Amino acid sequence: MLSIIVAKSKNNAIGKDNKLLWHISDDLKRFKNLTTNHTIIMGRKTFESLGRVLPNRLHIVLTRDENYKVDNENVKIIHDISELDKYVQDESENFVIGGAQIYASLISKCDKLYITQINKDFIGDSYFPNINENEWEIIEKLSGPKDENNFEYEYITYQRKRYK
Ligand SMILES: NC(=O)c1ccc[n+]([C@@H]2O[C@H](COP(=O)([O-])OP(=O)(O)OC[C@H]3O[C@@H](n4cnc5c(N)ncnc54)[C@H](OP(=O)(O)O)[C@@H]3O)[C@@H](O)[C@H]2O)c1
């Protein structure tokens, strides 16, 4: 199955100048805990913004550049979303980790959304798509522990609604 993990502001901003807009230590820990030992799927820009290959995770990187190469056995390059099937097993949870283009392209194929909702507006250049509340139900909502920036934020988990 595919799940999205994202940290977004009240107005859905997720990044600017190929960087995050905030630093929330607890959120980074949560990202690590949820994604370690799972496959992570990302756009080429997000991969480059990580600056390194994250340990204990298979990285699937989308690019249209046929010459794009990364010399690391934990990084697989694909050129089309249809190639995801080669690496994504249905029985395990695979995380779509961004950025904006990849979230927009894959949200319709995802069953779960792990949203870190920061209760403040930010000006960004990359935005998360609107969550259609008719399609998703909240299955967990936790307030984030007090942060060094004094941001108020929540961890909200959505599951795709199933119609019988
Ligand atoms: N807040 C968060 O949780 C979070 C998480 C992740 C990222 N971000 C932020 O999001 C921003 C980056 O997002 P972005 O939308 O600019 O970039 P992105 O989605 O990370 O990457 C876009 C690139 O992916 C490739 N791509 C996109 N669709 C494709 C497709 N259908 N087939 C093949 N390749 C495809 C293209 O690469 P080529 O140009 O190489 O062809 C495209 O330029 C940054 O600011 C980052 O910090 C935030």
Tab-separated table of N, CA, C and O and ligand atoms in Angstrom, residues 5-7 14-16 18-20 22 43-46 49 62-65 79-81 97-103 125-126, ligand 1:
chain	number	residue	atom	x	y	z
A	5	ILE	N	3.411	10.895	3.651
A	5	ILE	CA	3.841	11.573	4.878
A	5	ILE	C	4.278	12.979	4.483
A	5	ILE	O	5.048	13.160	3.536
A	6	VAL	N	3.741	13.969	5.209
A	6	VAL	CA	4.019	15.376	4.857
A	6	VAL	C	3.863	16.256	6.087
A	6	VAL	O	3.063	15.951	6.976
A	7	ALA	N	4.624	17.329	6.139
A	7	ALA	CA	4.411	18.385	7.124
A	7	ALA	C	3.954	19.602	6.343
A	7	ALA	O	4.633	20.034	5.395
A	14	ILE	N	4.493	23.628	1.851
A	14	ILE	CA	5.391	22.543	2.301
A	14	ILE	C	6.869	22.885	2.094
A	14	ILE	O	7.730	22.234	2.664
A	15	GLY	N	7.177	23.875	1.273
A	15	GLY	CA	8.588	24.170	1.036
A	15	GLY	C	8.783	25.449	0.261
A	15	GLY	O	7.819	26.034	-0.285
A	16	LYS	N	10.024	25.894	0.253
A	16	LYS	CA	10.404	27.088	-0.515
A	16	LYS	C	11.878	26.943	-0.892
A	16	LYS	O	12.685	26.491	-0.068
A	18	ASN	N	13.386	24.820	-2.587
A	18	ASN	CA	13.782	23.415	-2.404
A	18	ASN	C	14.276	23.096	-0.995
A	18	ASN	O	15.137	22.232	-0.800
A	19	LYS	N	13.678	23.803	-0.024
A	19	LYS	CA	13.976	23.504	1.394
A	19	LYS	C	12.653	23.460	2.149
A	19	LYS	O	11.642	23.986	1.685
A	20	LEU	N	12.717	22.880	3.349
A	20	LEU	CA	11.555	22.949	4.240
A	20	LEU	C	11.443	24.371	4.794
A	20	LEU	O	12.414	25.139	4.781
A	22	TRP	N	10.530	25.008	7.982
A	22	TRP	CA	10.645	24.978	9.453
A	22	TRP	C	11.558	23.833	9.820
A	22	TRP	O	11.883	22.975	8.993
A	43	GLY	N	10.178	12.781	-5.540
A	43	GLY	CA	10.605	13.440	-6.758
A	43	GLY	C	12.100	13.744	-6.688
A	43	GLY	O	12.685	13.805	-5.593
A	44	ARG	N	12.664	13.994	-7.861
A	44	ARG	CA	14.110	14.264	-7.940
A	44	ARG	C	14.502	15.484	-7.086
A	44	ARG	O	15.553	15.502	-6.440
A	45	LYS	N	13.627	16.491	-7.033
A	45	LYS	CA	13.994	17.706	-6.276
A	45	LYS	C	14.041	17.406	-4.782
A	45	LYS	O	14.938	17.874	-4.084
A	46	THR	N	13.072	16.645	-4.300
A	46	THR	CA	13.085	16.278	-2.872
A	46	THR	C	14.300	15.413	-2.569
A	46	THR	O	14.977	15.608	-1.554
A	49	SER	N	17.119	17.596	-2.198
A	49	SER	CA	17.048	18.431	-0.989
A	49	SER	C	17.430	17.636	0.266
A	49	SER	O	17.856	18.229	1.256
A	62	LEU	N	11.782	9.686	-8.710
A	62	LEU	CA	11.172	9.951	-10.024
A	62	LEU	C	11.874	11.113	-10.713
A	62	LEU	O	12.045	12.189	-10.120
A	63	THR	N	12.281	10.893	-11.954
A	63	THR	CA	12.832	11.966	-12.787
A	63	THR	C	12.495	11.644	-14.243
A	63	THR	O	12.383	10.472	-14.604
A	64	ARG	N	12.363	12.685	-15.049
A	64	ARG	CA	12.149	12.439	-16.480
A	64	ARG	C	13.479	12.405	-17.220
A	64	ARG	O	13.518	12.134	-18.419
A	65	ASP	N	14.554	12.679	-16.499
A	65	ASP	CA	15.889	12.731	-17.104
A	65	ASP	C	16.444	11.311	-17.235
A	65	ASP	O	16.805	10.679	-16.232
A	79	HIS	N	11.276	6.592	-14.257
A	79	HIS	CA	10.950	7.721	-15.135
A	79	HIS	C	9.461	7.891	-15.351
A	79	HIS	O	9.037	8.807	-16.059
A	80	ASP	N	8.691	6.996	-14.751
A	80	ASP	CA	7.248	7.081	-14.923
A	80	ASP	C	6.590	6.412	-13.716
A	80	ASP	O	7.110	5.416	-13.193
A	81	ILE	N	5.453	6.965	-13.305
A	81	ILE	CA	4.759	6.427	-12.132
A	81	ILE	C	4.389	4.949	-12.327
A	81	ILE	O	4.374	4.176	-11.366
A	97	ILE	N	7.060	10.560	0.027
A	97	ILE	CA	7.593	11.600	0.936
A	97	ILE	C	7.709	12.975	0.260
A	97	ILE	O	8.307	13.881	0.825
A	98	GLY	N	7.159	13.126	-0.950
A	98	GLY	CA	7.134	14.463	-1.555
A	98	GLY	C	7.948	14.536	-2.828
A	98	GLY	O	8.457	13.522	-3.296
A	99	GLY	N	8.049	15.753	-3.393
A	99	GLY	CA	7.439	16.973	-2.912
A	99	GLY	C	6.056	17.215	-3.527
A	99	GLY	O	5.312	16.264	-3.782
A	100	ALA	N	5.791	18.478	-3.797
A	100	ALA	CA	4.459	18.888	-4.225
A	100	ALA	C	3.995	18.137	-5.477
A	100	ALA	O	2.860	17.665	-5.551
A	101	GLN	N	4.889	18.024	-6.469
A	101	GLN	CA	4.488	17.372	-7.733
A	101	GLN	C	4.126	15.910	-7.499
A	101	GLN	O	3.166	15.389	-8.064
A	102	ILE	N	4.915	15.263	-6.654
A	102	ILE	CA	4.717	13.825	-6.439
A	102	ILE	C	3.496	13.577	-5.558
A	102	ILE	O	2.716	12.649	-5.801
A	103	TYR	N	3.274	14.441	-4.563
A	103	TYR	CA	2.052	14.312	-3.763
A	103	TYR	C	0.830	14.449	-4.670
A	103	TYR	O	-0.110	13.669	-4.587
A	125	ASP	N	6.762	28.031	-2.007
A	125	ASP	CA	6.598	27.902	-3.459
A	125	ASP	C	6.151	26.490	-3.829
A	125	ASP	O	6.021	26.164	-5.007
A	126	SER	N	5.928	25.654	-2.808
A	126	SER	CA	5.403	24.298	-3.047
A	126	SER	C	4.287	24.058	-2.046
A	126	SER	O	4.438	24.373	-0.855
B	1	LIG	N1	7.023	19.604	4.137
B	1	LIG	C1	7.234	18.384	3.676
B	1	LIG	O1	6.799	17.397	4.294
B	1	LIG	C2	7.990	18.191	2.413
B	1	LIG	C3	8.290	16.894	1.956
B	1	LIG	C4	9.008	16.759	0.759
B	1	LIG	C5	9.400	17.879	0.053
B	1	LIG	N2	9.092	19.099	0.522
B	1	LIG	C6	9.462	20.313	-0.214
B	1	LIG	O2	8.854	20.260	-1.499
B	1	LIG	C7	9.660	21.006	-2.415
B	1	LIG	C8	9.949	20.147	-3.645
B	1	LIG	O3	8.735	19.842	-4.306
B	1	LIG	P1	8.607	19.970	-5.903
B	1	LIG	O4	7.180	19.758	-6.262
B	1	LIG	O5	9.290	21.225	-6.339
B	1	LIG	O6	9.527	18.786	-6.416
B	1	LIG	P2	9.444	17.179	-6.293
B	1	LIG	O7	8.030	16.724	-6.373
B	1	LIG	O8	10.266	16.736	-5.130
B	1	LIG	O9	10.269	16.738	-7.592
B	1	LIG	C9	9.833	17.154	-8.855
B	1	LIG	C10	10.620	16.412	-9.904
B	1	LIG	O10	10.222	15.045	-9.915
B	1	LIG	C11	10.253	14.569	-11.251
B	1	LIG	N3	8.900	14.163	-11.632
B	1	LIG	C12	7.728	14.739	-11.258
B	1	LIG	N4	6.681	14.061	-11.772
B	1	LIG	C13	7.212	13.028	-12.488
B	1	LIG	C14	6.640	11.990	-13.263
B	1	LIG	N5	5.318	11.854	-13.403
B	1	LIG	N6	7.467	11.117	-13.873
B	1	LIG	C15	8.812	11.230	-13.745
B	1	LIG	N7	9.411	12.200	-13.021
B	1	LIG	C16	8.620	13.091	-12.408
B	1	LIG	C17	10.795	15.696	-12.113
B	1	LIG	O11	12.209	15.545	-12.079
B	1	LIG	P3	13.163	16.056	-13.274
B	1	LIG	O12	13.065	17.556	-13.249
B	1	LIG	O13	14.514	15.527	-12.881
B	1	LIG	O14	12.636	15.428	-14.525
B	1	LIG	C18	10.380	16.912	-11.315
B	1	LIG	O15	11.147	18.069	-11.586
B	1	LIG	C19	10.913	21.400	-1.644
B	1	LIG	O16	10.774	22.715	-1.151
B	1	LIG	C20	10.950	20.413	-0.494
B	1	LIG	O17	11.650	20.923	0.629
B	1	LIG	C21	8.405	19.291	1.686
